[in-house]
Amino acid sequence: MAKKANLLNQSNGEASNMTKKANLFRCQQQQKKKKSGPPNRRIRKGKRVVKQSKQMDIVDKQATGIHFHEEIIIQILIRLPMRPLHQCKCVSKSWAALISDPYFKMKHLNHAMSNQNSQKLLICQPCPKDGTVCFYRSSLSSVDVEKLDFPVNCRARCCKMLCCSNGLSLVLVFVPDEVEQLFLWNPSTGESIILPNPQFPPEHPSLSIYGLGYDSTSDGFKILKIDVDKPYSTQVLALKSGSWQKIDYPRNIDNLFSGMDSLAFVHGAFHWIGLSVYHSIVSFNISNEVYGEIPLPDQMCHSCNRYVETGVSILGGMLCSYSSCIDVRGEGTFRIWVMKDYGVNESWIKLYTIRDGMFYSSIPKYRFADGEVLLYGTNFRCLGIGNGFSTSKGPFGLWPQYDIYHQGFVFTESLISPKLLT
């Protein structure tokens, strides 16, 4: 009996131990469940996965409250195109103030000048219905043409685009009382201002050539105007001063503007073709108002007497010289050089030699990423019809029209306000 009692007590003890172990196991499992949280949340490889609930809304609101350093925001915003950048002004008052700041506008412009998506084609031509002057903005990579509203009524006569620089366009408008008026216009924002007329207007305004550039020394924009019918009449307008100043011109140099529609501006100086003893590129520095000369490529100089037209433009930030000629058989040859190192004559590189009759008189306007060059000028095969855009492969498909009053410039979209430059 004693043995049976001992065995019974031993079994009861073991059962009690088993019960304690079971209770302990259940407690451990409950603690694990409490640590792991509710069933709709779990930890996996360090990432928290939350099901759609009110908690997600709380997390999203907390995420939008993260503040970045202002310089990081600037680096993000300067990469945006014009349309979404304007929309960002509605985010907050601080963003609107930042985007409107002159410092930000210049940083955005500097970034846009190296971004091909920010380069647009600005077209000026009469509307076919009533002959009024219309402006169009077109992409250089896709069929995206937009009609622009110019803030001046041009119905009376016409207007002429003189040049484009830093997102600004200089426009000469013929107002109803037969008086010419200069406007500085930003096609991207629609802002414009009236500029003072030159002190010594030419007899024929169409025989003047203009250039617009930024002077880093005075931190302001300047306009240079040279009259073709008065070779030694040169004037400069500093927008900050608001007055034209007459500039002396070297008497031993004659100007040749037959192959140009505006003065080429690069490295703080305007450039054009001049003739003294030989053909050369004349430069005018807008900071110290000093003239200089840059030799043309040797091949161009040896053959200048055969060429119908020569000119200077800017391609990819480099000085570009070009020439066109037609031989006795009526075949045309068009050549383009670029100066890789500014002011170094040995750095001239021949970019193109196009032997095709369609390039009678062309001006290089833009260089694409693949090296192709956009040309504006007369189609020799359609001589007498007018001007249009082409490449070495043929008419430029996005804007192939040839119109005798057709004008066009490539410009960079910018936030620069003409009203804040004076």
CSV table of C-alpha atoms in Angstrom, one decimal:
chain,number,residue,atom,x,y,z
A,1,MET,CA,0.0,0.0,0.0
A,2,ALA,CA,2.8,2.3,0.8
A,3,LYS,CA,4.4,1.7,-2.5
A,4,LYS,CA,1.1,2.5,-4.3
A,5,ALA,CA,0.8,5.7,-2.4
A,6,ASN,CA,4.3,6.7,-3.4
A,7,LEU,CA,3.7,5.9,-7.0
A,8,LEU,CA,0.4,7.9,-6.9
A,9,ASN,CA,2.2,10.9,-5.3
A,10,GLN,CA,5.0,10.7,-8.0
A,11,SER,CA,2.5,10.7,-10.8
A,12,ASN,CA,0.6,13.6,-9.4
A,13,GLY,CA,3.8,15.5,-9.1
A,14,GLU,CA,4.7,14.8,-12.7
A,15,ALA,CA,1.2,15.9,-13.8
A,16,SER,CA,1.6,19.1,-11.8
A,17,ASN,CA,5.0,19.7,-13.5
A,18,MET,CA,3.5,19.1,-16.9
A,19,THR,CA,0.7,21.5,-16.1
A,20,LYS,CA,3.2,24.1,-15.0
A,21,LYS,CA,5.2,23.6,-18.2
A,22,ALA,CA,2.0,23.9,-20.3
A,23,ASN,CA,1.0,27.1,-18.5
A,24,LEU,CA,4.5,28.5,-18.9
A,25,PHE,CA,4.5,27.7,-22.7
A,26,ARG,CA,1.1,29.4,-23.1
A,27,CYS,CA,2.4,32.5,-21.3
A,28,GLN,CA,5.5,32.6,-23.5
A,29,GLN,CA,3.3,32.4,-26.6
A,30,GLN,CA,1.1,35.2,-25.4
A,31,GLN,CA,4.1,37.4,-24.7
A,32,LYS,CA,5.4,36.7,-28.2
A,33,LYS,CA,2.0,37.7,-29.6
A,34,LYS,CA,2.0,41.0,-27.6
A,35,LYS,CA,5.6,41.8,-28.9
A,36,SER,CA,4.7,41.1,-32.5
A,37,GLY,CA,1.7,43.4,-32.3
A,38,PRO,CA,-1.7,43.0,-33.9
A,39,PRO,CA,-2.2,40.5,-36.7
A,40,ASN,CA,-2.2,43.2,-39.4
A,41,ARG,CA,1.4,44.4,-38.6
A,42,ARG,CA,4.6,42.4,-38.7
A,43,ILE,CA,8.3,42.8,-39.0
A,44,ARG,CA,10.1,41.4,-42.0
A,45,LYS,CA,13.7,42.0,-42.7
A,46,GLY,CA,13.7,45.3,-40.9
A,47,LYS,CA,10.8,46.7,-42.9
A,48,ARG,CA,7.4,47.5,-41.4
A,49,VAL,CA,4.4,46.4,-43.4
A,50,VAL,CA,1.2,48.2,-42.5
A,51,LYS,CA,-2.2,47.4,-44.0
A,52,GLN,CA,-4.4,50.2,-45.3
A,53,SER,CA,-5.9,51.7,-42.2
A,54,LYS,CA,-6.0,55.0,-40.3
A,55,GLN,CA,-2.4,54.3,-39.3
A,56,MET,CA,-1.3,54.7,-42.9
A,57,ASP,CA,-2.8,58.2,-43.0
A,58,ILE,CA,-0.9,59.1,-39.9
A,59,VAL,CA,2.3,57.8,-41.4
A,60,ASP,CA,1.8,59.8,-44.6
A,61,LYS,CA,1.1,63.0,-42.8
A,62,GLN,CA,4.2,62.5,-40.8
A,63,ALA,CA,6.3,61.9,-43.9
A,64,THR,CA,5.1,65.1,-45.6
A,65,GLY,CA,6.4,67.1,-42.6
A,66,ILE,CA,10.0,66.2,-43.3
A,67,HIS,CA,12.1,69.4,-44.0
A,68,PHE,CA,15.0,69.4,-46.4
A,69,HIS,CA,17.9,71.9,-46.4
A,70,GLU,CA,17.1,74.9,-48.8
A,71,GLU,CA,20.1,74.1,-51.0
A,72,ILE,CA,18.7,70.6,-51.6
A,73,ILE,CA,15.3,72.0,-52.6
A,74,ILE,CA,17.1,74.4,-55.0
A,75,GLN,CA,19.0,71.6,-56.6
A,76,ILE,CA,15.7,69.8,-57.2
A,77,LEU,CA,13.7,72.7,-58.4
A,78,ILE,CA,16.3,74.1,-60.9
A,79,ARG,CA,15.9,70.8,-62.8
A,80,LEU,CA,12.2,71.2,-63.4
A,81,PRO,CA,10.7,72.5,-66.7
A,82,MET,CA,8.9,75.8,-66.7
A,83,ARG,CA,5.3,74.5,-66.4
A,84,PRO,CA,5.8,72.2,-63.3
A,85,LEU,CA,8.0,74.9,-61.8
A,86,HIS,CA,5.2,77.4,-61.9
A,87,GLN,CA,2.9,74.9,-60.3
A,88,CYS,CA,5.4,74.4,-57.5
A,89,LYS,CA,4.8,78.1,-56.5
A,90,CYS,CA,1.4,76.9,-55.1
A,91,VAL,CA,3.1,74.4,-52.6
A,92,SER,CA,3.9,77.1,-50.1
A,93,LYS,CA,4.7,80.8,-49.6
A,94,SER,CA,8.4,79.9,-49.0
A,95,TRP,CA,8.6,77.9,-52.3
A,96,ALA,CA,6.9,80.8,-54.2
A,97,ALA,CA,9.4,83.3,-52.7
A,98,LEU,CA,12.3,80.9,-53.5
A,99,ILE,CA,11.3,80.5,-57.2
A,100,SER,CA,10.8,84.2,-57.6
A,101,ASP,CA,14.3,85.1,-56.1
A,102,PRO,CA,16.8,86.5,-58.7
A,103,TYR,CA,19.5,84.1,-57.4
A,104,PHE,CA,17.3,81.1,-58.1
A,105,LYS,CA,16.3,82.4,-61.5
A,106,MET,CA,20.0,82.6,-62.6
A,107,LYS,CA,20.8,79.1,-61.3
A,108,HIS,CA,17.7,77.8,-63.1
A,109,LEU,CA,18.9,79.5,-66.3
A,110,ASN,CA,22.4,78.2,-66.0
A,111,HIS,CA,21.1,74.6,-65.7
A,112,ALA,CA,18.6,75.1,-68.5
A,113,MET,CA,21.3,76.3,-70.9
A,114,SER,CA,22.9,72.8,-70.7
A,115,ASN,CA,19.6,71.0,-70.9
A,116,GLN,CA,18.4,70.2,-74.4
A,117,ASN,CA,14.8,69.8,-73.2
A,118,SER,CA,14.8,73.5,-72.2
A,119,GLN,CA,15.8,74.6,-75.7
A,120,LYS,CA,12.8,75.8,-77.8
A,121,LEU,CA,12.3,77.2,-81.3
A,122,LEU,CA,10.7,80.7,-81.4
A,123,ILE,CA,8.9,81.4,-84.7
A,124,CYS,CA,7.5,84.7,-86.0
A,125,GLN,CA,5.4,84.8,-89.2
A,126,PRO,CA,2.2,86.3,-90.5
A,127,CYS,CA,-1.0,84.4,-89.9
A,128,PRO,CA,-2.4,83.1,-93.2
A,129,LYS,CA,-6.0,84.4,-92.4
A,130,ASP,CA,-5.5,88.1,-91.8
A,131,GLY,CA,-1.7,88.7,-92.1
A,132,THR,CA,-1.2,89.7,-88.5
A,133,VAL,CA,2.0,88.7,-86.9
A,134,CYS,CA,1.9,85.5,-84.8
A,135,PHE,CA,4.5,83.9,-82.5
A,136,TYR,CA,4.9,80.2,-82.0
A,137,ARG,CA,7.0,78.1,-79.6
A,138,SER,CA,8.0,74.7,-80.7
A,139,SER,CA,10.0,71.8,-79.2
A,140,LEU,CA,13.2,70.8,-80.9
A,141,SER,CA,12.5,67.1,-80.3
A,142,SER,CA,8.8,66.5,-80.8
A,143,VAL,CA,5.8,68.0,-82.6
A,144,ASP,CA,4.7,70.3,-79.9
A,145,VAL,CA,3.8,73.7,-81.3
A,146,GLU,CA,2.2,76.4,-79.1
A,147,LYS,CA,0.9,79.8,-80.2
A,148,LEU,CA,2.1,82.6,-77.9
A,149,ASP,CA,0.4,85.9,-77.0
A,150,PHE,CA,2.7,88.9,-77.6
A,151,PRO,CA,1.6,91.8,-75.4
A,152,VAL,CA,1.7,94.3,-78.2
A,153,ASN,CA,-0.9,94.7,-81.0
A,154,CYS,CA,1.1,94.1,-84.2
A,155,ARG,CA,-1.8,94.4,-86.6
A,156,ALA,CA,-0.7,97.8,-88.0
A,157,ARG,CA,2.4,96.8,-89.9
A,158,CYS,CA,4.7,94.0,-88.7
A,159,CYS,CA,7.4,93.2,-86.2
A,160,LYS,CA,10.9,91.7,-86.4
A,161,MET,CA,12.8,89.5,-84.0
A,162,LEU,CA,16.3,90.9,-83.6
A,163,CYS,CA,18.0,88.3,-81.4
A,164,CYS,CA,17.5,85.9,-78.5
A,165,SER,CA,19.7,85.4,-75.4
A,166,ASN,CA,19.3,84.0,-71.9
A,167,GLY,CA,15.7,83.3,-72.5
A,168,LEU,CA,14.9,86.9,-73.6
A,169,SER,CA,14.0,88.1,-77.1
A,170,LEU,CA,14.6,91.5,-78.5
A,171,VAL,CA,11.7,92.5,-80.8
A,172,LEU,CA,11.3,95.6,-83.0
A,173,VAL,CA,7.6,96.5,-83.4
A,174,PHE,CA,6.3,98.9,-86.1
A,175,VAL,CA,3.5,100.7,-84.3
A,176,PRO,CA,0.5,102.4,-86.1
A,177,ASP,CA,2.1,105.9,-86.1
A,178,GLU,CA,5.0,104.6,-88.3
A,179,VAL,CA,7.4,104.7,-85.4
A,180,GLU,CA,9.6,101.8,-84.5
A,181,GLN,CA,9.6,100.6,-80.9
A,182,LEU,CA,11.9,98.1,-79.1
A,183,PHE,CA,10.6,95.5,-76.7
A,184,LEU,CA,12.4,93.1,-74.5
A,185,TRP,CA,10.2,90.0,-74.1
A,186,ASN,CA,10.4,86.7,-72.2
A,187,PRO,CA,8.4,84.2,-74.3
A,188,SER,CA,8.3,81.7,-71.4
A,189,THR,CA,6.6,84.0,-68.9
A,190,GLY,CA,5.0,86.5,-71.3
A,191,GLU,CA,6.6,89.5,-69.5
A,192,SER,CA,7.9,92.4,-71.6
A,193,ILE,CA,9.1,96.0,-71.3
A,194,ILE,CA,9.5,98.9,-73.7
A,195,LEU,CA,13.1,100.0,-74.3
A,196,PRO,CA,14.2,103.5,-75.2
A,197,ASN,CA,14.8,104.0,-78.9
A,198,PRO,CA,18.4,104.7,-80.1
A,199,GLN,CA,19.5,108.3,-80.2
A,200,PHE,CA,20.6,108.1,-83.8
A,201,PRO,CA,18.0,105.9,-85.7
A,202,PRO,CA,19.0,104.7,-89.1
A,203,GLU,CA,17.2,105.6,-92.3
A,204,HIS,CA,16.2,102.0,-92.7
A,205,PRO,CA,15.7,100.0,-89.4
A,206,SER,CA,15.9,96.8,-91.2
A,207,LEU,CA,19.5,97.5,-92.0
A,208,SER,CA,20.6,97.4,-88.4
A,209,ILE,CA,21.9,94.4,-86.6
A,210,TYR,CA,21.6,93.8,-82.8
A,211,GLY,CA,23.0,91.7,-80.1
A,212,LEU,CA,21.9,91.0,-76.5
A,213,GLY,CA,24.3,89.7,-73.8
A,214,TYR,CA,24.9,89.6,-70.0
A,215,ASP,CA,27.8,91.6,-68.6
A,216,SER,CA,29.1,89.8,-65.5
A,217,THR,CA,31.2,92.7,-64.5
A,218,SER,CA,28.3,95.2,-64.1
A,219,ASP,CA,25.8,92.3,-63.4
A,220,GLY,CA,23.4,93.6,-66.1
A,221,PHE,CA,22.3,93.1,-69.7
A,222,LYS,CA,23.5,95.2,-72.6
A,223,ILE,CA,22.4,95.6,-76.2
A,224,LEU,CA,24.8,96.4,-79.0
A,225,LYS,CA,23.4,98.0,-82.2
A,226,ILE,CA,25.4,98.5,-85.5
A,227,ASP,CA,23.9,100.2,-88.5
A,228,VAL,CA,24.7,98.6,-91.8
A,229,ASP,CA,24.0,101.8,-93.8
A,230,LYS,CA,26.2,103.8,-91.4
A,231,PRO,CA,29.2,101.4,-90.9
A,232,TYR,CA,30.8,103.5,-88.1
A,233,SER,CA,27.5,104.1,-86.1
A,234,THR,CA,27.6,101.9,-83.1
A,235,GLN,CA,25.5,102.3,-79.9
A,236,VAL,CA,25.3,100.4,-76.6
A,237,LEU,CA,22.3,100.3,-74.3
A,238,ALA,CA,22.9,99.2,-70.7
A,239,LEU,CA,19.5,98.2,-69.4
A,240,LYS,CA,20.4,99.4,-65.9
A,241,SER,CA,21.2,102.9,-67.1
A,242,GLY,CA,18.3,103.1,-69.6
A,243,SER,CA,20.2,105.2,-72.1
A,244,TRP,CA,22.0,104.6,-75.4
A,245,GLN,CA,25.7,105.5,-75.7
A,246,LYS,CA,27.6,106.0,-78.9
A,247,ILE,CA,30.7,103.9,-79.2
A,248,ASP,CA,33.7,104.7,-81.5
A,249,TYR,CA,34.2,102.1,-84.2
A,250,PRO,CA,37.6,101.3,-85.8
A,251,ARG,CA,37.9,103.2,-89.1
A,252,ASN,CA,40.0,100.6,-90.8
A,253,ILE,CA,37.4,97.8,-90.5
A,254,ASP,CA,34.4,97.4,-92.7
A,255,ASN,CA,31.4,95.3,-91.5
A,256,LEU,CA,30.1,92.3,-93.4
A,257,PHE,CA,26.6,91.3,-92.2
A,258,SER,CA,25.2,89.7,-95.3
A,259,GLY,CA,25.2,86.2,-93.8
A,260,MET,CA,24.0,87.0,-90.2
A,261,ASP,CA,20.7,87.9,-88.6
A,262,SER,CA,22.2,88.9,-85.2
A,263,LEU,CA,25.5,89.5,-83.4
A,264,ALA,CA,27.0,86.4,-81.9
A,265,PHE,CA,27.6,86.7,-78.1
A,266,VAL,CA,30.1,84.4,-76.2
A,267,HIS,CA,32.8,85.0,-73.6
A,268,GLY,CA,31.4,88.4,-72.7
A,269,ALA,CA,31.8,89.8,-76.3
A,270,PHE,CA,29.8,90.3,-79.4
A,271,HIS,CA,31.2,89.0,-82.7
A,272,TRP,CA,30.7,89.6,-86.5
A,273,ILE,CA,32.7,89.4,-89.7
A,274,GLY,CA,34.9,92.3,-90.6
A,275,LEU,CA,37.2,93.2,-93.5
A,276,SER,CA,40.4,95.2,-93.1
A,277,VAL,CA,43.3,93.8,-95.0
A,278,TYR,CA,41.7,90.3,-94.8
A,279,HIS,CA,38.5,88.8,-93.5
A,280,SER,CA,38.4,88.3,-89.7
A,281,ILE,CA,36.1,88.0,-86.8
A,282,VAL,CA,35.6,91.4,-85.0
A,283,SER,CA,34.9,91.2,-81.3
A,284,PHE,CA,33.6,93.8,-78.9
A,285,ASN,CA,33.9,93.2,-75.2
A,286,ILE,CA,30.9,94.7,-73.4
A,287,SER,CA,32.7,95.1,-70.0
A,288,ASN,CA,35.6,97.2,-71.1
A,289,GLU,CA,34.3,98.2,-74.6
A,290,VAL,CA,37.4,97.1,-76.3
A,291,TYR,CA,37.5,95.8,-79.9
A,292,GLY,CA,39.5,92.8,-81.0
A,293,GLU,CA,40.1,90.5,-84.0
A,294,ILE,CA,40.1,86.8,-84.2
A,295,PRO,CA,41.5,85.1,-87.4
A,296,LEU,CA,39.2,83.0,-89.4
A,297,PRO,CA,40.1,79.3,-90.2
A,298,ASP,CA,42.9,79.1,-92.8
A,299,GLN,CA,40.8,77.2,-95.3
A,300,MET,CA,38.1,79.8,-95.1
A,301,CYS,CA,40.5,82.7,-95.6
A,302,HIS,CA,42.2,81.1,-98.6
A,303,SER,CA,38.8,80.8,-100.3
A,304,CYS,CA,37.0,83.9,-99.2
A,305,ASN,CA,36.9,85.4,-102.6
A,306,ARG,CA,34.8,82.5,-103.8
A,307,TYR,CA,32.2,82.6,-101.1
A,308,VAL,CA,28.9,84.4,-101.4
A,309,GLU,CA,28.3,84.8,-97.7
A,310,THR,CA,30.2,84.4,-94.4
A,311,GLY,CA,29.1,84.8,-90.9
A,312,VAL,CA,29.5,84.0,-87.2
A,313,SER,CA,27.2,82.3,-84.7
A,314,ILE,CA,27.3,80.2,-81.5
A,315,LEU,CA,27.1,76.4,-81.4
A,316,GLY,CA,27.2,74.5,-78.1
A,317,GLY,CA,28.7,77.5,-76.4
A,318,MET,CA,31.6,77.7,-78.9
A,319,LEU,CA,32.3,80.4,-81.5
A,320,CYS,CA,31.2,79.2,-85.0
A,321,SER,CA,32.2,80.5,-88.4
A,322,TYR,CA,30.4,79.5,-91.6
A,323,SER,CA,30.5,80.2,-95.3
A,324,SER,CA,28.5,79.4,-98.4
A,325,CYS,CA,29.2,79.6,-102.1
A,326,ILE,CA,27.7,78.7,-105.5
A,327,ASP,CA,30.0,77.7,-108.3
A,328,VAL,CA,29.6,78.3,-112.0
A,329,ARG,CA,27.6,75.1,-112.3
A,330,GLY,CA,25.1,76.2,-109.7
A,331,GLU,CA,26.3,73.8,-107.1
A,332,GLY,CA,26.3,75.0,-103.5
A,333,THR,CA,28.9,74.3,-100.8
A,334,PHE,CA,28.3,75.1,-97.1
A,335,ARG,CA,31.0,74.8,-94.5
A,336,ILE,CA,31.0,75.1,-90.7
A,337,TRP,CA,33.9,75.5,-88.3
A,338,VAL,CA,33.9,75.8,-84.5
A,339,MET,CA,36.6,77.2,-82.2
A,340,LYS,CA,37.2,74.6,-79.5
A,341,ASP,CA,39.4,77.0,-77.4
A,342,TYR,CA,38.2,80.6,-77.5
A,343,GLY,CA,40.8,82.9,-79.0
A,344,VAL,CA,43.2,80.1,-80.0
A,345,ASN,CA,43.4,80.1,-83.8
A,346,GLU,CA,44.8,76.5,-83.9
A,347,SER,CA,41.7,75.2,-82.3
A,348,TRP,CA,39.4,75.7,-85.3
A,349,ILE,CA,37.8,72.4,-86.2
A,350,LYS,CA,35.8,71.8,-89.4
A,351,LEU,CA,32.4,70.5,-88.4
A,352,TYR,CA,30.6,70.1,-91.7
A,353,THR,CA,31.1,70.4,-95.4
A,354,ILE,CA,27.8,70.1,-97.2
A,355,ARG,CA,27.8,70.0,-101.0
A,356,ASP,CA,24.1,70.5,-101.8
A,357,GLY,CA,22.4,73.2,-103.8
A,358,MET,CA,19.6,73.6,-101.1
A,359,PHE,CA,22.0,75.5,-98.8
A,360,TYR,CA,22.3,78.8,-100.6
A,361,SER,CA,22.4,81.1,-97.6
A,362,SER,CA,22.1,79.4,-94.2
A,363,ILE,CA,22.8,80.3,-90.6
A,364,PRO,CA,23.7,77.6,-88.0
A,365,LYS,CA,21.2,77.9,-85.1
A,366,TYR,CA,21.7,74.9,-82.9
A,367,ARG,CA,23.7,71.7,-82.5
A,368,PHE,CA,21.8,68.5,-81.4
A,369,ALA,CA,23.2,65.8,-79.1
A,370,ASP,CA,24.0,63.6,-82.1
A,371,GLY,CA,26.1,66.3,-83.8
A,372,GLU,CA,23.5,67.3,-86.3
A,373,VAL,CA,23.1,71.1,-86.9
A,374,LEU,CA,19.9,73.0,-87.3
A,375,LEU,CA,20.2,75.6,-90.1
A,376,TYR,CA,18.0,78.5,-91.0
A,377,GLY,CA,18.1,80.1,-94.4
A,378,THR,CA,17.1,80.1,-98.0
A,379,ASN,CA,16.3,76.8,-99.8
A,380,PHE,CA,18.2,77.2,-103.1
A,381,ARG,CA,15.9,74.7,-104.8
A,382,CYS,CA,13.0,76.9,-103.9
A,383,LEU,CA,14.8,80.2,-104.3
A,384,GLY,CA,12.4,83.1,-104.2
A,385,ILE,CA,9.9,81.3,-101.9
A,386,GLY,CA,11.5,82.2,-98.6
A,387,ASN,CA,13.4,80.9,-95.6
A,388,GLY,CA,13.0,77.8,-93.4
A,389,PHE,CA,14.8,75.4,-91.1
A,390,SER,CA,16.9,72.5,-92.4
A,391,THR,CA,19.5,70.0,-91.3
A,392,SER,CA,22.2,68.4,-93.4
A,393,LYS,CA,19.6,65.6,-94.1
A,394,GLY,CA,17.0,68.0,-95.5
A,395,PRO,CA,14.1,70.2,-94.3
A,396,PHE,CA,13.6,70.2,-90.5
A,397,GLY,CA,10.4,68.1,-90.1
A,398,LEU,CA,9.1,69.9,-87.0
A,399,TRP,CA,8.9,73.2,-88.9
A,400,PRO,CA,9.5,72.7,-92.6
A,401,GLN,CA,7.5,75.7,-93.8
A,402,TYR,CA,9.3,78.1,-96.2
A,403,ASP,CA,7.9,81.7,-95.9
A,404,ILE,CA,9.4,84.9,-97.1
A,405,TYR,CA,8.6,86.6,-93.8
A,406,HIS,CA,9.5,83.6,-91.7
A,407,GLN,CA,11.8,84.2,-88.8
A,408,GLY,CA,13.1,81.9,-86.1
A,409,PHE,CA,15.6,81.7,-83.2
A,410,VAL,CA,16.4,78.9,-80.7
A,411,PHE,CA,16.0,80.2,-77.1
A,412,THR,CA,16.4,78.8,-73.6
A,413,GLU,CA,13.3,78.8,-71.4
A,414,SER,CA,14.0,80.9,-68.3
A,415,LEU,CA,12.4,82.8,-65.4
A,416,ILE,CA,14.3,86.0,-66.1
A,417,SER,CA,12.0,89.0,-65.7
A,418,PRO,CA,12.6,91.9,-68.2
A,419,LYS,CA,11.0,94.3,-65.7
A,420,LEU,CA,13.7,93.6,-63.1
A,421,LEU,CA,16.6,94.3,-65.4
A,422,THR,CA,16.2,98.1,-65.7
